[in-house]
Amino acid sequence: MRTDVTKLLEIEYPILQGGMAWVAEHHLAAAVSEAGGLGLIGAASAPGEWVREQIRKVKERTEKPFGVNIMLMSPYADEVAKVVAEEGVKVVTTGAGNPEKYMKLWKDAGIKVIPVVASVALAKRMERCGADAVVAEGSEAGGHIGENTTMVLVPQIADAVSIPVIAAGGIADGRGVAASLMLGASAVQVGTHFVVTKESVVHENYKKCIIKAKDIDSKVTGRSTGHPIRVLRNQMTKEYLRLEKEGASFEELEKLTLGALRKAVVEGDVVNGSLMAGLSAGLVKEEFSCRELIQKLMSEAEACLKGAKLYE
């Protein structure tokens, strides 16, 4: 019998907010946790002291558990790993690497460790090294992605490990939550829909692009470099994909995207910025508060699981 994620993380609802770079800062993390989910600060490539400041700001806004997402490729990963232990953070999720070297530090500090994985092999390895749960993230997700879809990845990982599995990638409404639970997940992680919440500090231009997005507006750049990233199409992605097709070097492609996420999130440049968003953007139709969104996800999921026909 798997551990209940809500009990494991001491949260009310089985909903985690994605640790999105430039998006998942203290306002959003605190609002999600206060609403009964698990809010996450996205450490991305930020230095340890920035993360420490964000942690303390969340604590000023809520007494409920929250976490930090650590991108292990970050040059500051070592110092951020120490900061979360020093600051008494309850949960750490990890991406872009293997967290084994930090496991003892975090476990000794009483931190629940939840790596984001895109394969069965990595999920099994994370269980062996002491992970408390894993986030099985399908290729429908925004940002950096693997190859397997959520629909096939979640049940295979659920079959392969005994720790809780949290589904991510393409989940934006109660149907996605209910489907994830039926596939064997114990909870879900939602990213794109939380970008478009009232507490999100993301520029209004970015939010409007997600709300207007159709099913055909998602593109994957970077396949040629081995680092595929899902974004909404714009002038920048059009140029990137053209250069990829022509066999441009990694350096040339990197130059095009340097600082592009910040351009979109902070400056509202939706022409040349990187509009990271999942395939679920086509399901996001309006802006809610974090509390309203979580309540909507849960009520829809409950109705689906009870067999109610919400969408006829």
XYZ file of N, CA and C in Angstrom, residues 46-206:
483
model
N 19.348 30.206 -9.882
C 19.568 31.301 -8.932
C 20.552 30.895 -7.836
N 21.300 31.864 -7.286
C 22.224 31.564 -6.185
C 21.496 31.234 -4.885
N 22.214 30.627 -3.963
C 21.638 30.173 -2.708
C 20.963 31.264 -1.898
N 21.552 32.465 -1.854
C 20.986 33.529 -1.019
C 19.656 34.034 -1.555
N 19.493 34.008 -2.885
C 18.183 34.365 -3.453
C 17.135 33.354 -3.000
N 17.498 32.083 -3.043
C 16.572 31.026 -2.623
C 16.250 31.173 -1.136
N 17.250 31.481 -0.333
C 17.026 31.675 1.109
C 16.024 32.813 1.358
N 16.190 33.893 0.620
C 15.285 35.040 0.755
C 13.857 34.660 0.366
N 13.727 33.889 -0.724
C 12.405 33.440 -1.161
C 11.742 32.537 -0.122
N 12.521 31.633 0.455
C 12.000 30.728 1.483
C 11.452 31.533 2.660
N 12.199 32.510 3.092
C 11.780 33.315 4.236
C 10.536 34.152 3.931
N 10.421 34.595 2.688
C 9.236 35.361 2.291
C 7.985 34.482 2.256
N 8.152 33.222 1.832
C 7.013 32.298 1.862
C 6.572 32.071 3.313
N 7.544 31.888 4.193
C 7.227 31.653 5.613
C 6.486 32.821 6.237
N 6.702 34.021 5.715
C 5.977 35.197 6.218
C 4.516 35.170 5.793
N 4.229 34.429 4.703
C 2.883 34.436 4.132
C 2.048 33.210 4.481
N 2.699 32.136 4.873
C 1.949 30.929 5.237
C 2.740 30.100 6.236
N 1.997 29.387 7.076
C 2.627 28.446 8.013
C 2.533 27.022 7.479
N 1.929 26.873 6.318
C 1.729 25.541 5.742
C 2.980 25.070 4.998
N 3.110 23.748 4.798
C 4.299 23.216 4.118
C 4.420 23.737 2.687
N 5.655 23.931 2.254
C 5.956 24.294 0.879
C 7.293 23.658 0.528
N 7.688 23.746 -0.719
C 8.932 23.110 -1.134
C 9.764 23.989 -2.047
N 10.916 23.462 -2.427
C 11.804 24.126 -3.376
C 12.156 23.127 -4.465
N 12.056 23.581 -5.727
C 12.503 22.760 -6.845
C 13.929 23.153 -7.180
N 14.831 22.177 -7.162
C 16.248 22.440 -7.428
C 16.646 21.831 -8.770
N 17.117 22.691 -9.669
C 17.621 22.221 -10.954
C 19.081 21.831 -10.748
N 19.339 20.549 -10.834
C 20.655 20.032 -10.439
C 21.775 20.411 -11.398
N 21.446 20.894 -12.584
C 22.468 21.376 -13.513
C 22.925 22.795 -13.167
N 22.217 23.432 -12.246
C 22.558 24.808 -11.873
C 23.962 24.887 -11.282
N 24.723 25.923 -11.600
C 26.051 26.087 -10.991
C 25.973 26.332 -9.486
N 24.771 26.671 -9.019
C 24.578 26.947 -7.588
C 23.908 25.788 -6.847
N 23.788 24.633 -7.498
C 23.054 23.508 -6.897
C 23.597 23.126 -5.522
N 24.926 23.099 -5.357
C 25.514 22.707 -4.069
C 25.093 23.654 -2.942
N 25.144 24.952 -3.218
C 24.801 25.895 -2.146
C 23.293 25.920 -1.883
N 22.473 25.747 -2.926
C 21.023 25.696 -2.733
C 20.644 24.454 -1.934
N 21.332 23.348 -2.196
C 21.086 22.104 -1.446
C 21.292 22.317 0.051
N 22.311 23.094 0.406
C 22.582 23.394 1.827
C 21.562 24.368 2.394
N 21.175 25.353 1.599
C 20.217 26.366 2.060
C 18.882 25.738 2.462
N 18.368 24.816 1.637
C 17.065 24.223 1.960
C 17.124 23.433 3.271
N 18.278 22.819 3.531
C 18.445 22.083 4.782
C 18.534 23.052 5.967
N 19.278 24.133 5.794
C 19.445 25.130 6.860
C 18.140 25.848 7.193
N 17.307 26.050 6.176
C 16.075 26.820 6.373
C 14.871 25.959 6.767
N 15.076 24.656 6.883
C 13.984 23.791 7.341
C 12.854 23.621 6.336
N 13.187 23.628 5.059
C 12.177 23.394 4.020
C 11.669 21.959 4.151
N 10.365 21.764 3.965
C 9.758 20.443 4.180
C 9.942 19.487 3.002
N 9.972 20.046 1.784
C 9.980 19.204 0.579
C 10.950 19.774 -0.451
N 11.670 18.883 -1.123
C 12.505 19.277 -2.258
C 12.123 18.413 -3.447
N 11.869 19.067 -4.575
C 11.743 18.328 -5.830
C 12.979 18.666 -6.654
N 13.399 17.723 -7.486
C 14.625 17.953 -8.266
C 14.388 17.665 -9.729
N 15.151 18.356 -10.576
C 15.085 18.121 -12.016
C 16.454 18.287 -12.632
N 16.599 17.835 -13.864
C 17.823 18.000 -14.649
C 19.043 17.431 -13.943
N 18.927 16.177 -13.514
C 20.080 15.539 -12.887
C 19.686 14.497 -11.855
N 20.703 14.010 -11.142
C 20.525 12.965 -10.138
C 20.843 13.530 -8.749
N 19.894 13.491 -7.806
C 20.092 14.110 -6.490
C 20.788 13.235 -5.452
N 21.324 12.091 -5.841
C 21.851 11.133 -4.856
C 22.903 11.743 -3.934
N 23.747 12.612 -4.452
C 24.826 13.185 -3.631
C 24.304 14.040 -2.474
N 23.060 14.527 -2.589
C 22.491 15.375 -1.540
C 21.538 14.616 -0.613
N 21.296 13.368 -0.915
C 20.237 12.630 -0.228
C 20.447 12.558 1.281
N 21.666 12.272 1.722
C 21.918 12.162 3.167
C 21.707 13.512 3.857
N 22.218 14.563 3.260
C 22.047 15.910 3.816
C 20.575 16.227 4.019
N 19.785 15.974 2.986
C 18.367 16.303 3.060
C 17.607 15.384 4.013
N 17.920 14.110 3.986
C 17.238 13.171 4.883
C 17.537 13.501 6.347
N 18.796 13.842 6.628
C 19.174 14.215 7.999
C 18.437 15.461 8.465
N 18.044 16.310 7.498
C 17.313 17.540 7.826
C 15.797 17.320 7.846
N 15.385 16.067 7.616
C 13.950 15.754 7.656
C 13.174 16.182 6.419
N 13.895 16.366 5.316
C 13.258 16.826 4.074
C 12.722 15.642 3.272
N 11.512 15.790 2.743
C 10.962 14.804 1.815
C 11.520 15.113 0.423
N 12.099 14.094 -0.215
C 12.769 14.293 -1.499
C 11.960 13.642 -2.624
N 11.615 14.460 -3.639
C 10.766 13.987 -4.730
C 11.398 14.368 -6.071
N 12.188 13.478 -6.663
C 12.789 13.775 -7.973
C 11.737 13.739 -9.092
N 11.928 14.598 -10.081
C 11.123 14.549 -11.302
C 11.818 13.593 -12.261
N 11.080 12.612 -12.770
C 11.675 11.592 -13.639
C 10.879 11.461 -14.934
N 11.572 11.022 -15.979
C 10.918 10.843 -17.277
C 11.076 9.423 -17.795
N 11.543 8.506 -16.926
C 11.702 7.114 -17.349
C 11.532 6.182 -16.164
N 11.186 4.938 -16.460
C 11.034 3.913 -15.426
C 12.373 3.644 -14.737
N 13.433 3.569 -15.521
C 14.752 3.269 -14.957
C 15.169 4.303 -13.912
N 14.952 5.573 -14.207
C 15.337 6.617 -13.247
C 14.436 6.582 -12.021
N 13.158 6.297 -12.211
C 12.239 6.190 -11.074
C 12.692 5.089 -10.114
N 13.073 3.934 -10.663
C 13.535 2.816 -9.821
C 14.832 3.169 -9.100
N 15.707 3.865 -9.793
C 16.968 4.275 -9.174
C 16.711 5.257 -8.028
N 15.782 6.182 -8.235
C 15.466 7.165 -7.195
C 14.850 6.490 -5.961
N 14.025 5.478 -6.190
C 13.460 4.735 -5.064
C 14.572 4.045 -4.279
N 15.531 3.439 -4.993
C 16.631 2.740 -4.315
C 17.486 3.690 -3.484
N 17.646 4.917 -3.940
C 18.518 5.841 -3.200
C 17.778 6.632 -2.127
N 16.496 6.312 -1.916
C 15.793 6.890 -0.769
C 14.768 7.957 -1.042
N 14.378 8.161 -2.302
C 13.355 9.162 -2.610
C 12.043 8.791 -1.931
N 11.303 9.801 -1.487
C 10.022 9.580 -0.810
C 8.875 9.402 -1.801
N 9.037 9.948 -2.992
C 8.055 9.844 -4.082
C 8.765 10.285 -5.349
N 8.108 10.122 -6.492
C 8.652 10.645 -7.742
C 7.553 11.376 -8.499
N 7.939 12.388 -9.248
C 7.034 13.039 -10.188
C 7.306 12.433 -11.558
N 6.319 11.735 -12.104
C 6.435 11.145 -13.442
C 5.922 12.178 -14.438
N 6.855 12.819 -15.130
C 6.487 13.940 -16.008
C 6.515 13.535 -17.463
N 5.355 13.603 -18.108
C 5.241 13.253 -19.512
C 5.640 14.396 -20.428
N 5.757 14.088 -21.712
C 6.234 15.065 -22.699
C 5.215 16.160 -23.003
N 4.011 16.055 -22.441
C 3.018 17.124 -22.607
C 3.372 18.364 -21.789
N 4.295 18.208 -20.847
C 4.658 19.303 -19.945
C 5.324 20.450 -20.690
N 5.305 21.621 -20.076
C 6.030 22.757 -20.612
C 7.482 22.716 -20.172
N 8.356 23.449 -20.870
C 9.772 23.470 -20.511
C 10.484 22.209 -20.969
N 11.510 21.797 -20.218
C 12.320 20.627 -20.566
C 11.480 19.353 -20.467
N 11.557 18.530 -21.478
C 10.694 17.343 -21.536
C 11.467 16.084 -21.932
N 10.872 14.918 -21.602
C 11.376 13.636 -22.072
C 10.560 13.198 -23.275
N 10.590 11.901 -23.571
C 9.909 11.394 -24.766
C 8.551 10.759 -24.477
N 8.421 10.084 -23.332
C 7.176 9.373 -23.039
C 6.050 10.323 -22.647
N 4.836 9.986 -23.067
C 3.679 10.791 -22.681
C 3.227 10.416 -21.272
N 2.479 11.307 -20.663
C 1.964 11.074 -19.316
C 1.105 9.804 -19.274
N 0.292 9.619 -20.301
C -0.620 8.474 -20.356
C 0.103 7.131 -20.244
N 1.280 7.008 -20.843
C 1.997 5.729 -20.789
C 3.066 5.705 -19.700
N 3.598 6.871 -19.352
C 4.677 6.910 -18.361
C 4.176 6.628 -16.949
N 3.068 7.258 -16.573
C 2.573 7.140 -15.197
C 2.258 5.692 -14.801
N 1.473 4.943 -15.605
C 1.188 3.566 -15.181
C 2.418 2.664 -15.141
N 3.367 2.886 -16.054
C 4.576 2.058 -16.043
C 5.426 2.337 -14.794
N 5.531 3.595 -14.417
C 6.285 3.924 -13.200
C 5.525 3.458 -11.964
N 4.199 3.601 -11.973
C 3.387 3.134 -10.841
C 3.550 1.630 -10.632
N 3.702 0.897 -11.727
C 3.905 -0.553 -11.637
C 5.318 -0.904 -11.158
N 6.264 -0.008 -11.407
C 7.674 -0.325 -11.171
C 8.182 0.034 -9.781
N 7.520 0.972 -9.100
C 7.996 1.417 -7.787
C 6.896 1.290 -6.742
N 7.291 1.275 -5.475
C 6.301 1.184 -4.395
C 6.083 2.517 -3.694
N 6.922 3.516 -4.014
C 6.721 4.853 -3.448
C 5.638 5.578 -4.250
N 5.043 6.645 -3.690
C 3.986 7.353 -4.418
C 4.481 7.969 -5.723
N 3.605 7.958 -6.709
C 3.885 8.558 -8.011
C 2.985 9.776 -8.189
N 3.586 10.885 -8.576
C 2.852 12.126 -8.814
C 2.891 12.379 -10.314
N 1.733 12.476 -10.942
C 1.665 12.644 -12.398
C 1.819 14.113 -12.776
N 2.549 14.356 -13.866
C 2.717 15.718 -14.374
C 2.785 15.697 -15.891
N 2.332 16.785 -16.500
C 2.383 16.904 -17.954
C 1.001 16.823 -18.569
N 0.444 17.964 -18.968
C -0.856 17.979 -19.641
C -2.060 18.029 -18.723
N -1.849 18.299 -17.439
C -2.959 18.287 -16.480
C -3.382 19.728 -16.171
N -4.614 20.070 -16.547
C -5.077 21.448 -16.341
C -6.519 21.531 -15.856
N -7.188 20.394 -15.777
C -8.554 20.403 -15.245
C -8.812 19.117 -14.462
N -10.031 19.002 -13.933
C -10.357 17.852 -13.092
C -10.324 16.536 -13.823
N -10.585 16.564 -15.123
C -10.498 15.329 -15.911
C -9.070 14.790 -15.896
N -8.103 15.697 -16.009
C -6.698 15.290 -15.972
C -6.307 14.739 -14.613
N -6.841 15.349 -13.556
C -6.560 14.861 -12.197
C -7.143 13.462 -12.034
N -8.415 13.297 -12.408
C -9.080 11.995 -12.272
C -8.373 10.919 -13.099
N -8.013 11.269 -14.323
C -7.321 10.305 -15.192
C -5.991 9.881 -14.589
N -5.266 10.842 -14.016
C -3.971 10.539 -13.401
C -4.125 9.558 -12.245
N -5.144 9.774 -11.441
C -5.390 8.872 -10.310
C -5.757 7.472 -10.811
N -6.518 7.408 -11.891
C -6.887 6.115 -12.461
C -5.675 5.398 -13.062
N -4.671 6.161 -13.489
C -3.457 5.577 -14.072
C -2.487 5.069 -13.006
N -2.783 5.358 -11.750
C -1.928 4.868 -10.674
C -1.199 5.943 -9.896
N -1.398 7.208 -10.279
C -0.772 8.304 -9.535
C -1.500 8.523 -8.219
N -0.766 9.064 -7.243
C -1.364 9.393 -5.948
C -1.647 10.882 -5.828
N -1.113 11.663 -6.777
C -1.291 13.112 -6.775
C -0.892 13.627 -8.153
N -1.068 14.933 -8.373
C -0.678 15.528 -9.645
C 0.172 16.767 -9.398
N 0.978 17.097 -10.404
C 1.692 18.366 -10.400
C 1.192 19.179 -11.585
N 0.799 20.414 -11.316
C 0.241 21.294 -12.339
C 1.156 22.501 -12.501
N 1.508 22.818 -13.741
C 2.372 23.969 -13.984
C 1.673 25.079 -14.733
N 1.336 24.815 -15.996
C 0.833 25.855 -16.892
C -0.369 26.610 -16.334
N -1.326 25.897 -15.746
C -2.525 26.585 -15.252
C -2.194 27.502 -14.067
N -1.171 27.155 -13.295
C -0.774 28.029 -12.185
C -0.055 29.288 -12.674
N 0.506 29.230 -13.904
C 1.099 30.441 -14.479
C 0.021 31.515 -14.626
N -1.187 31.058 -14.984
C -2.303 31.976 -15.214
C -3.192 32.027 -13.969
N -2.615 32.391 -12.847
C -3.412 32.622 -11.641
C -3.206 34.060 -11.191
N -4.115 34.534 -10.379
C -4.067 35.937 -9.937
C -2.812 36.231 -9.123
N -2.320 35.238 -8.389
C -1.137 35.456 -7.555
C 0.164 35.325 -8.326
N 0.109 34.808 -9.550
C 1.310 34.647 -10.376
C 1.827 36.018 -10.810
N 3.142 36.221 -10.690
C 3.750 37.518 -11.042
C 4.104 37.607 -12.528
N 3.764 36.591 -13.278
C 4.069 36.561 -14.710
C 3.392 37.737 -15.423
N 4.084 38.307 -16.406
C 3.560 39.439 -17.172
C 2.220 39.087 -17.817
N 1.314 40.062 -17.853
C -0.025 39.834 -18.420
C 0.030 39.360 -19.871
N 1.024 39.810 -20.622
C 1.145 39.375 -22.024
C 1.324 37.861 -22.126
N 2.133 37.325 -21.212
C 2.399 35.880 -21.165
C 1.106 35.136 -20.818
